[in-house]
Amino acid sequence: NNGELAHGYKQVETMTRVAFFSILILVSFFFNEAPGNITALFVFGDSVVDNGNNVYFLDSDATANFLPYGIDLE
């Protein structure tokens, strides 16, 4: 039946695309060079890494001991 044949081709096409992109991602990890020194880090939408918000975590070495930018609501 032509419908079953077309469905089989779609499955093969989908699996081929998945395999291609999986191999592409794996190859990109092998040839990616990590930078030697990171000078800045931008994080959007996570209040834990905002300035001053993580000072109260006692076991954290990654604190930002600076006043927050903008308006202080104290």
PDB file of N, CA and C in Angstrom:
ATOM      1  N   ASN A   1       0.849  -1.174   0.000  1.00  0.00           N
ATOM      2  CA  ASN A   1       0.000   0.000   0.000  1.00  0.00           C
ATOM      3  C   ASN A   1       0.898   1.242   0.000  1.00  0.00           C
ATOM      4  N   ASN A   2       0.503   2.245  -0.792  1.00  0.00           N
ATOM      5  CA  ASN A   2       1.306   3.469  -0.913  1.00  0.00           C
ATOM      6  C   ASN A   2       1.361   4.257   0.393  1.00  0.00           C
ATOM      7  N   GLY A   3       0.289   4.216   1.172  1.00  0.00           N
ATOM      8  CA  GLY A   3       0.275   4.927   2.457  1.00  0.00           C
ATOM      9  C   GLY A   3       1.281   4.353   3.426  1.00  0.00           C
ATOM     10  N   GLU A   4       1.371   3.028   3.476  1.00  0.00           N
ATOM     11  CA  GLU A   4       2.339   2.385   4.364  1.00  0.00           C
ATOM     12  C   GLU A   4       3.765   2.647   3.900  1.00  0.00           C
ATOM     13  N   LEU A   5       3.965   2.664   2.589  1.00  0.00           N
ATOM     14  CA  LEU A   5       5.287   2.923   2.033  1.00  0.00           C
ATOM     15  C   LEU A   5       5.733   4.353   2.341  1.00  0.00           C
ATOM     16  N   ALA A   6       4.812   5.304   2.187  1.00  0.00           N
ATOM     17  CA  ALA A   6       5.128   6.701   2.490  1.00  0.00           C
ATOM     18  C   ALA A   6       5.429   6.866   3.976  1.00  0.00           C
ATOM     19  N   HIS A   7       4.683   6.155   4.818  1.00  0.00           N
ATOM     20  CA  HIS A   7       4.917   6.220   6.264  1.00  0.00           C
ATOM     21  C   HIS A   7       6.303   5.658   6.602  1.00  0.00           C
ATOM     22  N   GLY A   8       6.695   4.590   5.935  1.00  0.00           N
ATOM     23  CA  GLY A   8       8.020   4.004   6.144  1.00  0.00           C
ATOM     24  C   GLY A   8       9.128   4.954   5.740  1.00  0.00           C
ATOM     25  N   TYR A   9       8.936   5.662   4.616  1.00  0.00           N
ATOM     26  CA  TYR A   9       9.930   6.643   4.178  1.00  0.00           C
ATOM     27  C   TYR A   9      10.045   7.787   5.180  1.00  0.00           C
ATOM     28  N   LYS A  10       8.918   8.216   5.752  1.00  0.00           N
ATOM     29  CA  LYS A  10       8.951   9.299   6.739  1.00  0.00           C
ATOM     30  C   LYS A  10       9.719   8.863   7.986  1.00  0.00           C
ATOM     31  N   GLN A  11       9.522   7.610   8.394  1.00  0.00           N
ATOM     32  CA  GLN A  11      10.254   7.109   9.560  1.00  0.00           C
ATOM     33  C   GLN A  11      11.753   7.067   9.283  1.00  0.00           C
ATOM     34  N   VAL A  12      12.122   6.607   8.108  1.00  0.00           N
ATOM     35  CA  VAL A  12      13.539   6.549   7.743  1.00  0.00           C
ATOM     36  C   VAL A  12      14.123   7.957   7.678  1.00  0.00           C
ATOM     37  N   GLU A  13      13.374   8.886   7.105  1.00  0.00           N
ATOM     38  CA  GLU A  13      13.841  10.270   7.010  1.00  0.00           C
ATOM     39  C   GLU A  13      14.020  10.880   8.403  1.00  0.00           C
ATOM     40  N   THR A  14      13.069  10.630   9.280  1.00  0.00           N
ATOM     41  CA  THR A  14      13.154  11.160  10.639  1.00  0.00           C
ATOM     42  C   THR A  14      14.349  10.573  11.379  1.00  0.00           C
ATOM     43  N   MET A  15      14.534   9.270  11.287  1.00  0.00           N
ATOM     44  CA  MET A  15      15.658   8.626  11.965  1.00  0.00           C
ATOM     45  C   MET A  15      16.999   9.083  11.383  1.00  0.00           C
ATOM     46  N   THR A  16      17.033   9.331  10.081  1.00  0.00           N
ATOM     47  CA  THR A  16      18.257   9.832   9.451  1.00  0.00           C
ATOM     48  C   THR A  16      18.597  11.221   9.980  1.00  0.00           C
ATOM     49  N   ARG A  17      17.599  12.063  10.105  1.00  0.00           N
ATOM     50  CA  ARG A  17      17.830  13.412  10.640  1.00  0.00           C
ATOM     51  C   ARG A  17      18.289  13.358  12.093  1.00  0.00           C
ATOM     52  N   VAL A  18      17.651  12.514  12.893  1.00  0.00           N
ATOM     53  CA  VAL A  18      18.041  12.385  14.301  1.00  0.00           C
ATOM     54  C   VAL A  18      19.485  11.898  14.401  1.00  0.00           C
ATOM     55  N   ALA A  19      19.843  10.903  13.607  1.00  0.00           N
ATOM     56  CA  ALA A  19      21.209  10.374  13.625  1.00  0.00           C
ATOM     57  C   ALA A  19      22.206  11.432  13.177  1.00  0.00           C
ATOM     58  N   PHE A  20      21.874  12.178  12.130  1.00  0.00           N
ATOM     59  CA  PHE A  20      22.770  13.212  11.612  1.00  0.00           C
ATOM     60  C   PHE A  20      23.043  14.281  12.665  1.00  0.00           C
ATOM     61  N   PHE A  21      21.973  14.791  13.294  1.00  0.00           N
ATOM     62  CA  PHE A  21      22.160  15.847  14.284  1.00  0.00           C
ATOM     63  C   PHE A  21      22.822  15.323  15.553  1.00  0.00           C
ATOM     64  N   SER A  22      22.579  14.076  15.904  1.00  0.00           N
ATOM     65  CA  SER A  22      23.262  13.484  17.060  1.00  0.00           C
ATOM     66  C   SER A  22      24.757  13.389  16.808  1.00  0.00           C
ATOM     67  N   ILE A  23      25.134  12.939  15.627  1.00  0.00           N
ATOM     68  CA  ILE A  23      26.551  12.854  15.275  1.00  0.00           C
ATOM     69  C   ILE A  23      27.163  14.248  15.206  1.00  0.00           C
ATOM     70  N   LEU A  24      26.424  15.208  14.671  1.00  0.00           N
ATOM     71  CA  LEU A  24      26.910  16.585  14.591  1.00  0.00           C
ATOM     72  C   LEU A  24      27.186  17.152  15.986  1.00  0.00           C
ATOM     73  N   ILE A  25      26.295  16.897  16.921  1.00  0.00           N
ATOM     74  CA  ILE A  25      26.487  17.383  18.292  1.00  0.00           C
ATOM     75  C   ILE A  25      27.690  16.707  18.938  1.00  0.00           C
ATOM     76  N   LEU A  26      27.816  15.394  18.767  1.00  0.00           N
ATOM     77  CA  LEU A  26      28.955  14.677  19.341  1.00  0.00           C
ATOM     78  C   LEU A  26      30.279  15.167  18.766  1.00  0.00           C
ATOM     79  N   VAL A  27      30.324  15.381  17.465  1.00  0.00           N
ATOM     80  CA  VAL A  27      31.554  15.863  16.826  1.00  0.00           C
ATOM     81  C   VAL A  27      31.890  17.266  17.317  1.00  0.00           C
ATOM     82  N   SER A  28      30.878  18.101  17.528  1.00  0.00           N
ATOM     83  CA  SER A  28      31.139  19.462  17.997  1.00  0.00           C
ATOM     84  C   SER A  28      31.754  19.458  19.391  1.00  0.00           C
ATOM     85  N   PHE A  29      31.412  18.472  20.231  1.00  0.00           N
ATOM     86  CA  PHE A  29      32.029  18.379  21.552  1.00  0.00           C
ATOM     87  C   PHE A  29      33.501  17.994  21.456  1.00  0.00           C
ATOM     88  N   PHE A  30      33.852  17.153  20.508  1.00  0.00           N
ATOM     89  CA  PHE A  30      35.238  16.715  20.378  1.00  0.00           C
ATOM     90  C   PHE A  30      36.143  17.816  19.838  1.00  0.00           C
ATOM     91  N   PHE A  31      35.628  18.679  18.986  1.00  0.00           N
ATOM     92  CA  PHE A  31      36.453  19.708  18.366  1.00  0.00           C
ATOM     93  C   PHE A  31      36.292  21.075  19.009  1.00  0.00           C
ATOM     94  N   ASN A  32      35.553  21.151  20.100  1.00  0.00           N
ATOM     95  CA  ASN A  32      35.337  22.417  20.787  1.00  0.00           C
ATOM     96  C   ASN A  32      36.471  22.640  21.781  1.00  0.00           C
ATOM     97  N   GLU A  33      37.131  23.781  21.683  1.00  0.00           N
ATOM     98  CA  GLU A  33      38.196  24.113  22.614  1.00  0.00           C
ATOM     99  C   GLU A  33      37.643  25.032  23.690  1.00  0.00           C
ATOM    100  N   ALA A  34      37.860  24.665  24.937  1.00  0.00           N
ATOM    101  CA  ALA A  34      37.395  25.485  26.049  1.00  0.00           C
ATOM    102  C   ALA A  34      38.305  26.701  26.188  1.00  0.00           C
ATOM    103  N   PRO A  35      37.730  27.850  26.514  1.00  0.00           N
ATOM    104  CA  PRO A  35      38.564  29.037  26.701  1.00  0.00           C
ATOM    105  C   PRO A  35      39.449  28.877  27.935  1.00  0.00           C
ATOM    106  N   GLY A  36      40.625  29.453  27.882  1.00  0.00           N
ATOM    107  CA  GLY A  36      41.555  29.334  28.992  1.00  0.00           C
ATOM    108  C   GLY A  36      41.161  30.165  30.195  1.00  0.00           C
ATOM    109  N   ASN A  37      40.578  31.319  29.980  1.00  0.00           N
ATOM    110  CA  ASN A  37      40.242  32.208  31.078  1.00  0.00           C
ATOM    111  C   ASN A  37      38.902  32.867  30.788  1.00  0.00           C
ATOM    112  N   ILE A  38      37.947  32.668  31.651  1.00  0.00           N
ATOM    113  CA  ILE A  38      36.625  33.273  31.484  1.00  0.00           C
ATOM    114  C   ILE A  38      36.621  34.597  32.233  1.00  0.00           C
ATOM    115  N   THR A  39      36.330  35.688  31.531  1.00  0.00           N
ATOM    116  CA  THR A  39      36.387  37.009  32.153  1.00  0.00           C
ATOM    117  C   THR A  39      35.038  37.499  32.654  1.00  0.00           C
ATOM    118  N   ALA A  40      33.942  36.970  32.116  1.00  0.00           N
ATOM    119  CA  ALA A  40      32.621  37.416  32.551  1.00  0.00           C
ATOM    120  C   ALA A  40      31.620  36.290  32.365  1.00  0.00           C
ATOM    121  N   LEU A  41      30.563  36.347  33.167  1.00  0.00           N
ATOM    122  CA  LEU A  41      29.505  35.350  33.086  1.00  0.00           C
ATOM    123  C   LEU A  41      28.175  36.082  33.172  1.00  0.00           C
ATOM    124  N   PHE A  42      27.334  35.901  32.174  1.00  0.00           N
ATOM    125  CA  PHE A  42      26.022  36.520  32.154  1.00  0.00           C
ATOM    126  C   PHE A  42      24.969  35.450  32.403  1.00  0.00           C
ATOM    127  N   VAL A  43      24.149  35.634  33.444  1.00  0.00           N
ATOM    128  CA  VAL A  43      23.081  34.696  33.777  1.00  0.00           C
ATOM    129  C   VAL A  43      21.793  35.495  33.818  1.00  0.00           C
ATOM    130  N   PHE A  44      20.806  35.053  33.055  1.00  0.00           N
ATOM    131  CA  PHE A  44      19.535  35.756  32.995  1.00  0.00           C
ATOM    132  C   PHE A  44      18.452  34.945  33.691  1.00  0.00           C
ATOM    133  N   GLY A  45      17.718  35.572  34.602  1.00  0.00           N
ATOM    134  CA  GLY A  45      16.540  34.952  35.187  1.00  0.00           C
ATOM    135  C   GLY A  45      16.790  34.077  36.392  1.00  0.00           C
ATOM    136  N   ASP A  46      17.969  34.123  36.998  1.00  0.00           N
ATOM    137  CA  ASP A  46      18.232  33.307  38.173  1.00  0.00           C
ATOM    138  C   ASP A  46      18.625  34.232  39.311  1.00  0.00           C
ATOM    139  N   SER A  47      17.736  34.404  40.288  1.00  0.00           N
ATOM    140  CA  SER A  47      17.986  35.362  41.355  1.00  0.00           C
ATOM    141  C   SER A  47      19.062  34.898  42.326  1.00  0.00           C
ATOM    142  N   VAL A  48      19.454  33.635  42.302  1.00  0.00           N
ATOM    143  CA  VAL A  48      20.496  33.150  43.206  1.00  0.00           C
ATOM    144  C   VAL A  48      21.845  33.767  42.863  1.00  0.00           C
ATOM    145  N   VAL A  49      22.091  34.048  41.598  1.00  0.00           N
ATOM    146  CA  VAL A  49      23.381  34.614  41.212  1.00  0.00           C
ATOM    147  C   VAL A  49      23.350  36.129  41.090  1.00  0.00           C
ATOM    148  N   ASP A  50      22.236  36.762  41.423  1.00  0.00           N
ATOM    149  CA  ASP A  50      22.187  38.217  41.417  1.00  0.00           C
ATOM    150  C   ASP A  50      23.080  38.767  42.526  1.00  0.00           C
ATOM    151  N   ASN A  51      23.547  39.987  42.346  1.00  0.00           N
ATOM    152  CA  ASN A  51      24.422  40.605  43.351  1.00  0.00           C
ATOM    153  C   ASN A  51      23.739  40.673  44.704  1.00  0.00           C
ATOM    154  N   GLY A  52      24.390  40.135  45.714  1.00  0.00           N
ATOM    155  CA  GLY A  52      23.900  40.243  47.074  1.00  0.00           C
ATOM    156  C   GLY A  52      22.896  39.196  47.495  1.00  0.00           C
ATOM    157  N   ASN A  53      22.300  38.456  46.592  1.00  0.00           N
ATOM    158  CA  ASN A  53      21.262  37.503  46.971  1.00  0.00           C
ATOM    159  C   ASN A  53      21.806  36.189  47.508  1.00  0.00           C
ATOM    160  N   ASN A  54      23.032  35.847  47.202  1.00  0.00           N
ATOM    161  CA  ASN A  54      23.557  34.568  47.663  1.00  0.00           C
ATOM    162  C   ASN A  54      24.576  34.726  48.789  1.00  0.00           C
ATOM    163  N   VAL A  55      24.597  35.858  49.458  1.00  0.00           N
ATOM    164  CA  VAL A  55      25.530  36.096  50.555  1.00  0.00           C
ATOM    165  C   VAL A  55      25.195  35.206  51.749  1.00  0.00           C
ATOM    166  N   TYR A  56      23.937  34.839  51.906  1.00  0.00           N
ATOM    167  CA  TYR A  56      23.490  34.132  53.098  1.00  0.00           C
ATOM    168  C   TYR A  56      23.639  32.621  53.005  1.00  0.00           C
ATOM    169  N   PHE A  57      24.135  32.093  51.891  1.00  0.00           N
ATOM    170  CA  PHE A  57      24.406  30.665  51.778  1.00  0.00           C
ATOM    171  C   PHE A  57      25.779  30.412  52.397  1.00  0.00           C
ATOM    172  N   LEU A  58      25.815  29.776  53.543  1.00  0.00           N
ATOM    173  CA  LEU A  58      27.061  29.655  54.298  1.00  0.00           C
ATOM    174  C   LEU A  58      28.083  28.750  53.628  1.00  0.00           C
ATOM    175  N   ASP A  59      27.637  27.713  52.921  1.00  0.00           N
ATOM    176  CA  ASP A  59      28.562  26.749  52.330  1.00  0.00           C
ATOM    177  C   ASP A  59      28.952  27.096  50.900  1.00  0.00           C
ATOM    178  N   SER A  60      28.649  28.286  50.448  1.00  0.00           N
ATOM    179  CA  SER A  60      28.902  28.641  49.057  1.00  0.00           C
ATOM    180  C   SER A  60      30.173  29.472  48.935  1.00  0.00           C
ATOM    181  N   ASP A  61      31.039  29.067  48.006  1.00  0.00           N
ATOM    182  CA  ASP A  61      32.215  29.872  47.692  1.00  0.00           C
ATOM    183  C   ASP A  61      31.907  30.893  46.604  1.00  0.00           C
ATOM    184  N   ALA A  62      30.772  30.739  45.945  1.00  0.00           N
ATOM    185  CA  ALA A  62      30.406  31.606  44.824  1.00  0.00           C
ATOM    186  C   ALA A  62      29.430  32.669  45.305  1.00  0.00           C
ATOM    187  N   THR A  63      29.923  33.616  46.083  1.00  0.00           N
ATOM    188  CA  THR A  63      29.052  34.686  46.561  1.00  0.00           C
ATOM    189  C   THR A  63      29.371  35.978  45.825  1.00  0.00           C
ATOM    190  N   ALA A  64      28.389  36.843  45.765  1.00  0.00           N
ATOM    191  CA  ALA A  64      28.560  38.159  45.155  1.00  0.00           C
ATOM    192  C   ALA A  64      28.343  39.186  46.252  1.00  0.00           C
ATOM    193  N   ASN A  65      29.400  39.591  46.913  1.00  0.00           N
ATOM    194  CA  ASN A  65      29.301  40.490  48.056  1.00  0.00           C
ATOM    195  C   ASN A  65      29.282  41.949  47.617  1.00  0.00           C
ATOM    196  N   PHE A  66      28.327  42.271  46.783  1.00  0.00           N
ATOM    197  CA  PHE A  66      28.159  43.628  46.284  1.00  0.00           C
ATOM    198  C   PHE A  66      26.695  44.003  46.405  1.00  0.00           C
ATOM    199  N   LEU A  67      26.429  45.287  46.506  1.00  0.00           N
ATOM    200  CA  LEU A  67      25.043  45.740  46.539  1.00  0.00           C
ATOM    201  C   LEU A  67      24.376  45.471  45.196  1.00  0.00           C
ATOM    202  N   PRO A  68      23.077  45.170  45.215  1.00  0.00           N
ATOM    203  CA  PRO A  68      22.367  44.941  43.944  1.00  0.00           C
ATOM    204  C   PRO A  68      22.283  46.229  43.136  1.00  0.00           C
ATOM    205  N   TYR A  69      22.193  46.071  41.831  1.00  0.00           N
ATOM    206  CA  TYR A  69      21.991  47.220  40.954  1.00  0.00           C
ATOM    207  C   TYR A  69      20.547  47.686  41.073  1.00  0.00           C
ATOM    208  N   GLY A  70      20.303  48.948  40.826  1.00  0.00           N
ATOM    209  CA  GLY A  70      18.934  49.451  40.823  1.00  0.00           C
ATOM    210  C   GLY A  70      18.521  49.977  42.185  1.00  0.00           C
ATOM    211  N   ILE A  71      17.243  49.820  42.506  1.00  0.00           N
ATOM    212  CA  ILE A  71      16.662  50.390  43.715  1.00  0.00           C
ATOM    213  C   ILE A  71      16.748  49.387  44.854  1.00  0.00           C
ATOM    214  N   ASP A  72      17.202  49.846  46.013  1.00  0.00           N
ATOM    215  CA  ASP A  72      17.225  49.020  47.210  1.00  0.00           C
ATOM    216  C   ASP A  72      15.934  49.283  47.970  1.00  0.00           C
ATOM    217  N   LEU A  73      15.163  48.250  48.246  1.00  0.00           N
ATOM    218  CA  LEU A  73      13.837  48.420  48.841  1.00  0.00           C
ATOM    219  C   LEU A  73      13.850  48.308  50.356  1.00  0.00           C
ATOM    220  N   GLU A  74      14.984  48.493  50.990  1.00  0.00           N
ATOM    221  CA  GLU A  74      15.032  48.413  52.457  1.00  0.00           C
ATOM    222  C   GLU A  74      14.545  49.695  53.077  1.00  0.00           C
TER     223      GLU A  74
END
